[in-house]
Amino acid sequence: MIAIFDYGAGNLRSVQNTLDEIGATYELVHDAAGLERASKIILPGVGHFGQMLRALDEMDVRSAFISRIRAGVPFLGICLGLQGLFDSSEEAPEQRGLGIFPGEVKRFEISADLHIRIPHMGWNQLDPVRPTRLLKGLPDHPYVYFAHSYYVPVVEQTAATCTYTLPYTAVLESGNVFGVQCHPEKSGPLGLAIVRNFVELEPEC
């Protein structure tokens, strides 16, 4: 079964609506036992890096997330769920991330010259840098919805970038681990297609 992890925050209802719309079967889970039952895991994220990671620690699921990801269970992190895969974030320097990938999540710098506003909010373009199963069947440069003040820099696992003051990781793929900085649950038909691609993933040979 597909597990949506509920840590007490995040845009769960919209994610549930998306899965309902594509006919996927899922459960909301709140503990390590739920993660252990899952054949795929979705970690939505809205809010604060430190708050989310503290919640995962208080619920005693950090090790379960790490072990299930390392066991090859397909994982999709949405927005903050993507950022939580890294070591740390400038949003909460004292708080450890899950550490699946090395690196620090950064905050956008405001530029008066460029009339940049923080957060980055609204529709923007994805620019693929290598093939990713999440974008299968989508246009070459799809527009999706973003709402965030912090970003993952371009890393080895980056599959598509978005540019807002600078290029950053918008889609990540590394084996069974996927992440999107956008909100597919708010991105209309293209967002549905991204989530469907994850739901329909077949195990890699």
Coordinates of C-alpha atoms in Angstrom, one line a residue:
M1 CA 0.0 0.0 0.0
I2 CA 1.0 3.6 -0.5
A3 CA 1.6 5.4 2.8
I4 CA 1.1 9.2 3.2
F5 CA 2.9 10.1 6.4
D6 CA 1.0 12.4 8.7
Y7 CA 3.3 14.3 11.1
G8 CA 0.6 16.7 12.1
A9 CA 1.2 19.4 9.5
G10 CA 1.4 19.6 5.7
N11 CA -1.2 19.8 3.0
L12 CA -2.5 16.3 3.5
R13 CA -6.0 16.9 2.2
S14 CA -4.8 18.1 -1.2
V15 CA -2.4 15.2 -1.5
Q16 CA -5.2 12.8 -0.6
N17 CA -7.5 14.5 -3.2
T18 CA -4.8 14.0 -5.8
L19 CA -4.5 10.3 -5.1
D20 CA -8.3 9.9 -5.0
E21 CA -8.5 11.6 -8.4
I22 CA -6.1 9.1 -10.0
G23 CA -7.7 6.2 -8.3
A24 CA -4.8 5.2 -6.1
T25 CA -5.3 3.2 -2.9
Y26 CA -3.4 4.7 0.1
E27 CA -3.4 5.0 3.9
L28 CA -2.5 7.9 6.2
V29 CA 0.1 6.5 8.6
H30 CA 1.5 8.0 11.8
D31 CA 4.1 5.6 13.1
A32 CA 7.0 3.3 12.2
A33 CA 4.6 0.3 11.9
G34 CA 2.7 2.1 9.1
L35 CA 6.0 2.8 7.3
E36 CA 7.0 -0.8 7.6
R37 CA 3.8 -1.9 5.9
A38 CA 4.2 0.5 3.0
S39 CA 5.1 -0.4 -0.6
K40 CA 5.6 3.3 -1.4
I41 CA 5.9 6.3 0.9
I42 CA 4.9 9.9 0.3
L43 CA 6.1 12.6 2.7
P44 CA 4.2 15.9 2.1
G45 CA 5.7 19.0 3.5
V46 CA 4.4 22.5 4.3
G47 CA 5.9 24.6 7.1
H48 CA 9.2 24.7 8.8
F49 CA 12.2 22.4 8.4
G50 CA 13.0 22.2 12.1
Q51 CA 9.3 21.6 13.1
M52 CA 9.0 18.7 10.6
L53 CA 12.2 17.0 11.7
R54 CA 11.4 17.5 15.4
A55 CA 8.0 16.0 14.8
L56 CA 9.6 12.9 13.1
D57 CA 11.9 12.5 16.0
E58 CA 9.1 12.9 18.6
M59 CA 7.1 10.2 16.7
D60 CA 10.3 8.0 16.7
V61 CA 10.2 7.4 13.0
R62 CA 13.5 8.8 11.8
S63 CA 15.2 5.4 11.7
A64 CA 12.2 3.8 10.0
F65 CA 12.2 6.4 7.2
I66 CA 16.0 5.9 6.7
S67 CA 15.8 2.1 6.8
R68 CA 12.8 1.9 4.4
I69 CA 14.4 4.3 2.0
R70 CA 17.7 2.3 2.1
A71 CA 15.8 -0.9 1.7
G72 CA 14.6 0.4 -1.7
V73 CA 11.0 1.4 -1.0
P74 CA 10.0 4.1 -3.5
F75 CA 9.8 7.4 -1.6
L76 CA 8.4 10.8 -2.8
G77 CA 9.1 13.9 -0.8
I78 CA 7.0 17.0 -1.7
C79 CA 8.4 20.5 -1.0
L80 CA 9.7 20.3 2.6
G81 CA 9.6 16.5 2.2
L82 CA 12.3 16.9 -0.4
Q83 CA 14.3 19.3 1.7
G84 CA 14.2 16.9 4.7
L85 CA 16.3 14.3 2.7
F86 CA 19.4 16.5 3.2
D87 CA 21.8 17.0 6.1
S88 CA 20.5 20.4 7.2
S89 CA 18.8 23.6 6.3
E90 CA 19.5 27.3 6.9
E91 CA 16.0 27.5 8.1
A92 CA 16.9 25.5 11.3
P93 CA 20.7 25.1 11.4
E94 CA 20.5 23.2 14.7
Q95 CA 18.2 20.5 13.4
R96 CA 19.5 17.4 11.6
G97 CA 17.8 16.4 8.4
L98 CA 17.4 12.7 7.4
G99 CA 20.8 12.8 5.8
I100 CA 19.9 10.6 2.9
F101 CA 21.9 13.0 0.7
P102 CA 24.8 15.3 1.8
G103 CA 24.3 19.0 1.7
E104 CA 22.5 22.0 3.1
V105 CA 19.2 23.6 2.1
K106 CA 19.6 27.3 1.4
R107 CA 17.4 30.4 1.6
F108 CA 16.8 32.6 -1.4
E109 CA 18.5 35.9 -1.3
I110 CA 16.4 39.0 -1.9
S111 CA 17.6 41.1 -4.7
A112 CA 16.1 44.7 -5.1
D113 CA 17.7 44.9 -8.6
L114 CA 15.8 41.9 -9.8
H115 CA 12.6 42.7 -7.9
I116 CA 12.8 39.3 -6.2
R117 CA 10.3 38.5 -3.6
I118 CA 10.5 35.7 -1.0
P119 CA 8.8 33.3 -0.9
H120 CA 9.0 32.1 -4.5
M121 CA 5.2 31.6 -5.1
G122 CA 3.4 30.8 -8.2
W123 CA 3.8 29.0 -11.5
N124 CA 7.3 28.3 -12.9
Q125 CA 9.0 26.1 -15.4
L126 CA 10.8 22.8 -14.9
D127 CA 14.0 22.4 -17.0
P128 CA 15.0 18.7 -17.1
V129 CA 18.7 18.0 -16.9
R130 CA 18.5 14.2 -17.3
P131 CA 15.7 11.7 -17.7
T132 CA 13.4 11.1 -14.7
R133 CA 10.5 8.8 -14.4
L134 CA 8.5 11.4 -12.6
L135 CA 8.2 13.5 -15.7
K136 CA 7.4 10.7 -18.1
G137 CA 4.9 11.8 -20.7
L138 CA 4.9 15.5 -19.6
P139 CA 5.9 18.4 -21.9
D140 CA 9.6 19.2 -22.2
H141 CA 9.3 22.3 -19.9
P142 CA 6.1 22.0 -17.9
Y143 CA 4.8 24.7 -15.6
V144 CA 4.0 23.7 -12.0
Y145 CA 3.1 25.5 -8.8
F146 CA 5.7 26.5 -6.2
A147 CA 5.5 28.0 -2.7
H148 CA 8.8 28.1 -0.8
S149 CA 11.5 30.3 0.6
Y150 CA 14.3 27.7 0.8
Y151 CA 15.7 25.5 -1.9
V152 CA 18.0 22.5 -2.5
P153 CA 21.0 23.5 -4.6
V154 CA 21.7 21.6 -7.8
V155 CA 23.3 18.3 -6.8
E156 CA 24.3 15.0 -8.4
Q157 CA 20.8 13.7 -7.9
T158 CA 19.0 16.7 -9.6
A159 CA 16.8 15.6 -12.5
A160 CA 15.2 18.9 -13.3
T161 CA 15.9 22.5 -12.2
C162 CA 13.8 25.6 -11.8
T163 CA 15.2 29.1 -11.9
Y164 CA 14.3 31.8 -9.3
T165 CA 17.3 34.0 -8.8
L166 CA 19.4 31.0 -9.6
P167 CA 18.8 27.4 -10.8
Y168 CA 18.0 25.0 -8.0
T169 CA 16.8 21.4 -7.6
A170 CA 13.1 21.2 -8.6
V171 CA 13.0 17.4 -9.2
L172 CA 15.3 14.8 -7.7
E173 CA 15.7 11.2 -8.6
S174 CA 18.2 8.7 -7.2
G175 CA 17.2 5.1 -7.5
N176 CA 14.1 4.7 -5.4
V177 CA 14.2 8.2 -4.0
F178 CA 12.2 11.0 -5.6
G179 CA 11.5 14.6 -4.6
V180 CA 9.7 17.6 -6.0
Q181 CA 10.1 21.2 -4.8
C182 CA 6.8 22.1 -6.5
H183 CA 3.4 21.2 -5.2
P184 CA 2.0 18.6 -7.7
E185 CA -1.3 18.5 -5.7
K186 CA -1.8 22.2 -6.7
S187 CA -0.4 21.9 -10.2
G188 CA -3.5 20.8 -12.1
P189 CA -3.3 18.0 -14.7
L190 CA 0.5 18.1 -14.9
G191 CA 0.7 17.6 -11.2
L192 CA -1.7 14.7 -11.4
A193 CA 0.6 13.2 -14.1
I194 CA 3.6 13.5 -11.8
V195 CA 1.9 11.8 -8.9
R196 CA 0.5 9.1 -11.2
N197 CA 4.0 8.4 -12.5
F198 CA 5.2 7.8 -8.9
V199 CA 2.2 5.6 -8.1
E200 CA 2.7 3.5 -11.2
L201 CA 6.4 3.0 -10.7
E202 CA 7.6 -0.5 -11.3
P203 CA 10.6 -1.9 -9.4
E204 CA 13.9 -1.4 -11.2
C205 CA 15.5 -4.6 -12.4

